XYZ file of N, CA and C in Angstrom:
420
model
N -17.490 13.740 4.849
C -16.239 13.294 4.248
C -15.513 14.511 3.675
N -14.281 14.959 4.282
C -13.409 16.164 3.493
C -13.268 15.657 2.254
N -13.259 14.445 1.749
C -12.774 14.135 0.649
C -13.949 14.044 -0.329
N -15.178 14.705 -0.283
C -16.851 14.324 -0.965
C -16.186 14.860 -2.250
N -15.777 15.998 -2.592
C -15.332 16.350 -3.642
C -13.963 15.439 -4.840
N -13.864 14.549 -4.644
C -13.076 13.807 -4.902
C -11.497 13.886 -4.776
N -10.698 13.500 -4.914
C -9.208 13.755 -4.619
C -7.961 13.592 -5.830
N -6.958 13.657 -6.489
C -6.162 13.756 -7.454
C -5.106 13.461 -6.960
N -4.614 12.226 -7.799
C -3.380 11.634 -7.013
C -3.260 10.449 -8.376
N -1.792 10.119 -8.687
C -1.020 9.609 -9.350
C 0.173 8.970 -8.950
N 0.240 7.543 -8.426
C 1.792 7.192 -8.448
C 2.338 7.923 -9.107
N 4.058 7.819 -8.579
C 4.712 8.351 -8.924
C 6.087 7.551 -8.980
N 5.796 6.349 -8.209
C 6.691 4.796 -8.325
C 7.923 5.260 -7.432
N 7.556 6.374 -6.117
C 9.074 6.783 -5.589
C 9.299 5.729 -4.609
N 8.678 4.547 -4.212
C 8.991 3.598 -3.347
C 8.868 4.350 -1.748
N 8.306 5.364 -1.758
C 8.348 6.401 -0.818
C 6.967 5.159 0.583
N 6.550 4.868 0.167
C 5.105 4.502 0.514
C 5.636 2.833 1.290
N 6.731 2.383 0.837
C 7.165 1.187 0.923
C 8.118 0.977 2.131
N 8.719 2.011 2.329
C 10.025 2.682 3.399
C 8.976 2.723 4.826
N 9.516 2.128 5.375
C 8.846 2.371 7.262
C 8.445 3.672 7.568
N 7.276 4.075 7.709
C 7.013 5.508 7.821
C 5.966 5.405 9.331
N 6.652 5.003 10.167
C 5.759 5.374 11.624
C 4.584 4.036 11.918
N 3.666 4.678 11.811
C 2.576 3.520 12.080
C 2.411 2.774 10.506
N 2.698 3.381 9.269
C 2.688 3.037 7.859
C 3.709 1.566 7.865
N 3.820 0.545 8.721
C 4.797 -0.608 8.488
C 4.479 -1.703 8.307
N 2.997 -2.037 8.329
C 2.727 -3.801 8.461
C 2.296 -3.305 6.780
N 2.394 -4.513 6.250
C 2.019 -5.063 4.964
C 1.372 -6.292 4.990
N 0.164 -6.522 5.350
C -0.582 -7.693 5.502
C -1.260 -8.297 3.697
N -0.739 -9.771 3.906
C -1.427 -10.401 2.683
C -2.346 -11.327 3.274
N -3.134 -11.383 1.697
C -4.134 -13.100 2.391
C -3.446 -14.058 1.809
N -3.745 -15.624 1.624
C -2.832 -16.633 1.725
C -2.877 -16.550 -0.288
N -3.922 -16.147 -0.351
C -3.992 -15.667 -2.240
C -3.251 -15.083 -2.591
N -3.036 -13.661 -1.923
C -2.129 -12.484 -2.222
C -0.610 -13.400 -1.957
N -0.491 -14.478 -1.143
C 0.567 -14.702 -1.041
C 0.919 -16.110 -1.846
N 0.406 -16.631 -2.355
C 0.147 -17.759 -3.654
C 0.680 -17.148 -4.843
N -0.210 -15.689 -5.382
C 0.313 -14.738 -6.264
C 1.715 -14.534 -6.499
N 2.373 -14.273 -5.567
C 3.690 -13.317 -4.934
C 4.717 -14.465 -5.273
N 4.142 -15.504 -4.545
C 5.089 -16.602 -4.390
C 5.666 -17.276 -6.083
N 4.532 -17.637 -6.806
C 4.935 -17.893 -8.152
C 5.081 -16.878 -8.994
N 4.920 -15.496 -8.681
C 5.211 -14.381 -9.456
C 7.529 -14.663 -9.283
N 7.495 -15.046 -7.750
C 8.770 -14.981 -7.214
C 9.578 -16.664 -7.964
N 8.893 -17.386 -8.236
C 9.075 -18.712 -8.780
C 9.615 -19.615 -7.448
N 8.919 -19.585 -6.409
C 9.009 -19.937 -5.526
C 7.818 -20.933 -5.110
N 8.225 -21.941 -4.210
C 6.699 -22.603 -3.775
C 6.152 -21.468 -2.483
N 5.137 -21.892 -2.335
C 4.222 -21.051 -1.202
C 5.020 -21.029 0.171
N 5.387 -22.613 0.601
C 5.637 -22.788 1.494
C 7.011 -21.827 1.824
N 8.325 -21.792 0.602
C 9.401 -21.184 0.752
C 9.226 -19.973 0.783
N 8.139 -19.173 0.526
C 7.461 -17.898 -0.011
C 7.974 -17.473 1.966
N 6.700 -18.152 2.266
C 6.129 -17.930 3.286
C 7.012 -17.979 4.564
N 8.195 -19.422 4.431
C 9.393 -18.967 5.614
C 10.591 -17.677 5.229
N 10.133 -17.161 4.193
C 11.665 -16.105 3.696
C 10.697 -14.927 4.491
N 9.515 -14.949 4.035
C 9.250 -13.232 3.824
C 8.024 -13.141 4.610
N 7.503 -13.741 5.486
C 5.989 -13.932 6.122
C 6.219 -14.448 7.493
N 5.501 -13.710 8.127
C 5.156 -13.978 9.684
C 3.325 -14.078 10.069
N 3.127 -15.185 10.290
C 2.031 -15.287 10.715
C 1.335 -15.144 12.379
N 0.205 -14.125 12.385
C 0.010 -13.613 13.767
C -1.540 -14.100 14.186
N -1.655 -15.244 14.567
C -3.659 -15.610 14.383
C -3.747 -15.829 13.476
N -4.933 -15.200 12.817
C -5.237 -15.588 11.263
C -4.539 -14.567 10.333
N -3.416 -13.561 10.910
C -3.220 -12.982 9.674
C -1.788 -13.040 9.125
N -1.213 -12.587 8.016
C 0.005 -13.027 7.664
C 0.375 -11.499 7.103
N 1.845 -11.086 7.245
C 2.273 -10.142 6.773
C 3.392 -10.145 6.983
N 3.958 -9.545 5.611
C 5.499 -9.338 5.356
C 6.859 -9.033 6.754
N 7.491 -9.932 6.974
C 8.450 -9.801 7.966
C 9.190 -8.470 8.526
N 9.241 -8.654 9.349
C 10.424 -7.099 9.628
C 9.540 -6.010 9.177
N 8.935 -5.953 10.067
C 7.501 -4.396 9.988
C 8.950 -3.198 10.153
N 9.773 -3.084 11.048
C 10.308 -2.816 11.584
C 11.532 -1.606 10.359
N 11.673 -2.544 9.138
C 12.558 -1.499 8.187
C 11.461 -2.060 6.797
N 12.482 -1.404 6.056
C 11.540 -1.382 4.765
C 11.087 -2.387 4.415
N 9.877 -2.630 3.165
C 9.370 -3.569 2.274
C 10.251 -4.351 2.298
N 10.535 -5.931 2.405
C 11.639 -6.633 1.766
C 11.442 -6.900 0.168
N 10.639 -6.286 -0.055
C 10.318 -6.716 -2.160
C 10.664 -4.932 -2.544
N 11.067 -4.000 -1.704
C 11.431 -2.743 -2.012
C 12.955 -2.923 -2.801
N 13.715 -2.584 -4.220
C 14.231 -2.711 -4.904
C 15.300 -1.893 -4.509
N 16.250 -1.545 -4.672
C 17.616 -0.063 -4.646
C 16.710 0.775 -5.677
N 16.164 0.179 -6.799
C 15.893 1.505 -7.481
C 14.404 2.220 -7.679
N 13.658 1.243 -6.213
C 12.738 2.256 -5.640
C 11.192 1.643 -6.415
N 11.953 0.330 -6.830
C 10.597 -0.574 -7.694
C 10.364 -1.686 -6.768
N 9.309 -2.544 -6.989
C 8.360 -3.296 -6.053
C 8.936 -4.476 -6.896
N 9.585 -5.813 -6.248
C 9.980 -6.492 -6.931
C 8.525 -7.976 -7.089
N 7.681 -7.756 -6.649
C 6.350 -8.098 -7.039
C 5.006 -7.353 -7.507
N 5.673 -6.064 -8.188
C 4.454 -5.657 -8.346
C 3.811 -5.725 -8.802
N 3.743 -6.873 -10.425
C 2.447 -7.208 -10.822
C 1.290 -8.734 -9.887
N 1.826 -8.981 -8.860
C 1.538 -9.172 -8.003
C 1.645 -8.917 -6.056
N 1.686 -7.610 -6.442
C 1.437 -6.736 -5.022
C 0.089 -7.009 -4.136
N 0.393 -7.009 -2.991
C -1.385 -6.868 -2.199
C -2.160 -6.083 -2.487
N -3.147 -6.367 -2.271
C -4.153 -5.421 -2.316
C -4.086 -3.826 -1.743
N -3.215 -4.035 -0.425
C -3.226 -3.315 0.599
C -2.135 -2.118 -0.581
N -1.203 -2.573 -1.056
C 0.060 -1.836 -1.616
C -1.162 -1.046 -2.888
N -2.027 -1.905 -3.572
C -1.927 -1.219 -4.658
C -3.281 -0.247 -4.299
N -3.658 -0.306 -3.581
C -4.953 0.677 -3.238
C -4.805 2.261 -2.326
N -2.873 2.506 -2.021
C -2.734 3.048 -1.425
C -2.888 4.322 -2.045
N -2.702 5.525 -1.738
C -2.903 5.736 -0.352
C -4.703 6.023 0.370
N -5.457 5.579 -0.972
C -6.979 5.247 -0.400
C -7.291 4.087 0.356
N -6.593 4.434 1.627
C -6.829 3.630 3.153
C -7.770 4.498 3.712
N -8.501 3.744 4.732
C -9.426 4.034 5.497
C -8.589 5.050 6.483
N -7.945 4.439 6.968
C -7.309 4.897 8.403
C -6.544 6.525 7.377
N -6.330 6.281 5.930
C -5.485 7.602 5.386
C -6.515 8.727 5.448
N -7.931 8.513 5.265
C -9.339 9.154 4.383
C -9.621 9.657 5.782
N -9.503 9.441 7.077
C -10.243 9.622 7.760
C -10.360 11.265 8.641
N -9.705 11.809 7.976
C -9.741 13.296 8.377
C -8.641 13.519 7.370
N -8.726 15.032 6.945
C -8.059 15.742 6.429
C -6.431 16.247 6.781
N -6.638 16.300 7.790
C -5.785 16.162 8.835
C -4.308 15.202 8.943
N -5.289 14.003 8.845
C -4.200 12.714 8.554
C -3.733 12.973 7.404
N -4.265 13.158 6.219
C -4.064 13.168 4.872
C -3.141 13.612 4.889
N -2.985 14.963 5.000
C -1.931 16.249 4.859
C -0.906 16.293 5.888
N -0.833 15.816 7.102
C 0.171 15.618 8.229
C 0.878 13.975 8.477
N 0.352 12.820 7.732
C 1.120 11.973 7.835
C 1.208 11.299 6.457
N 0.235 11.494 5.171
C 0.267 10.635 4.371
C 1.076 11.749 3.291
N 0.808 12.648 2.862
C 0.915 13.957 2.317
C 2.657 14.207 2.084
N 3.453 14.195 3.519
C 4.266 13.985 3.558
C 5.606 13.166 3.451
N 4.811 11.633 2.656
C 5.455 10.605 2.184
C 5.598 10.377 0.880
N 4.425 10.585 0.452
C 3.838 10.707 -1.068
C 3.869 11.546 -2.206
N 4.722 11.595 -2.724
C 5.120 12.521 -3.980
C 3.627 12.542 -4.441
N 3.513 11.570 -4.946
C 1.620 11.865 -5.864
C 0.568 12.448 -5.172
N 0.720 12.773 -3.697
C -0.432 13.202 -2.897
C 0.117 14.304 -2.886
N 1.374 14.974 -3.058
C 1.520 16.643 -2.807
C 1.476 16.729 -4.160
N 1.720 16.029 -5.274
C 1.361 16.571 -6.993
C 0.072 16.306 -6.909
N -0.695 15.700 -6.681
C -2.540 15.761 -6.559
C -2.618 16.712 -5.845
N -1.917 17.319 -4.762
C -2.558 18.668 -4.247
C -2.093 20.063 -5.283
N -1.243 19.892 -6.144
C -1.090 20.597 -7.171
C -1.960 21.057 -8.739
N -2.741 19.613 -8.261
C -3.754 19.262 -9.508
C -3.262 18.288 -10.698
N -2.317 18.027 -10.245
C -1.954 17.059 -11.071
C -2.175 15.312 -11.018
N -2.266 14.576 -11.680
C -2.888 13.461 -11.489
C -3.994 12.826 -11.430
N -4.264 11.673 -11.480
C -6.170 11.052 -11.866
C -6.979 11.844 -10.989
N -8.042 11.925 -11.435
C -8.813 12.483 -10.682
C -9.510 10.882 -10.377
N -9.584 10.845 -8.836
C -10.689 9.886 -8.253
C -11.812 10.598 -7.615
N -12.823 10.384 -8.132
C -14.475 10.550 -7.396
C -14.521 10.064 -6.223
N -15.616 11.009 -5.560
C -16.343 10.518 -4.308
C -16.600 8.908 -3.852
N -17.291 8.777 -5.507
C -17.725 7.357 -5.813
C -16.072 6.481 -5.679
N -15.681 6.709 -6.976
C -14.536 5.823 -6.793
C -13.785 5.592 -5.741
N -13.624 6.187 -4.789
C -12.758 6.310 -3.530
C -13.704 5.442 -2.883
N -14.879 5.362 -2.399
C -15.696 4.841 -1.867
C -16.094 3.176 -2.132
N -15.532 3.100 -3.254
C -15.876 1.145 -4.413
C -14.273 1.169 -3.708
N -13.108 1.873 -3.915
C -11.749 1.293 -2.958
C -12.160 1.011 -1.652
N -12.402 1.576 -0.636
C -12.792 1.471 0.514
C -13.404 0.196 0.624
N -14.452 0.040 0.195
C -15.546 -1.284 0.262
C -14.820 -2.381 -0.064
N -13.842 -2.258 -1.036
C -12.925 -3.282 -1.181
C -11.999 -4.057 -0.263
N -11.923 -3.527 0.342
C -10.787 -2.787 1.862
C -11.419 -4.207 2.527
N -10.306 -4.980 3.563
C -10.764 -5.543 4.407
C -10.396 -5.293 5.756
N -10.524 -5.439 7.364
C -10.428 -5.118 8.411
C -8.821 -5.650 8.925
């Protein structure tokens, strides 16, 4: 793991992470994450779910992969974020982000204000460990 030594990184709330960035576009919830969202929004589930949700098989995720977050604000705030997915608030400790150094610094690095100020030294320090209890958290 390039990352054994742990990594330093701090939101930075630039909505940077939220904006269509290449393969960075699906936002998948579970029907919880979207229960959450929905009465965070004062909405029923069902209205939740025809505004802002497309369901593909068993999975469901935010409409229009295609341009930004639709809960992305003008002023760069998450208009559910004390009920955000899982997926939003664990970023950018993704599997698919961790998986070489490489990725880190050539596709994630370059979106993320807090990942080039963590490469500065600035920001939480996350452990080996801790990065690793995110991951496990992580679903497929």
């Amino acid at each position: 793991m390039w990352w054994e030594k742990g990594i330093q990184f701090s939101c930075t709330c630039s909505g940077q992470c939220c904006r269509t960035n290449g393969k960075y576009a699906y936002v998948y919830m579970t029907l919880a994450e979207i229960r959450k969202a929905a009465a965070h929004m004062k909405m029923s589930e069902n209205d939740f779910k025809a505004k802002y949700i497309t369901k593909d098989g068993p999975y469901y995720y935010v409409k229009d992969p295609e341009r930004d977050c639709h809960f992305l604000q003008k002023d760069g705030r998450c208009a559910i974020y004390p009920a955000r997915p899982q997926q939003c608030s664990e970023w950018p400790f993704w599997g698919e982000n961790l998986k070489s150094r490489t990725t880190w610094e050539k596709e994630v690095k370059p979106i993320c204000r807090g990942v080039r100020e963590g490469a500065e030294g600035k920001g939480k320090f996350y452990s080996a460990a801790e990065i690793k209890k995110i991951l496990a958290r992580q679903r497929d």
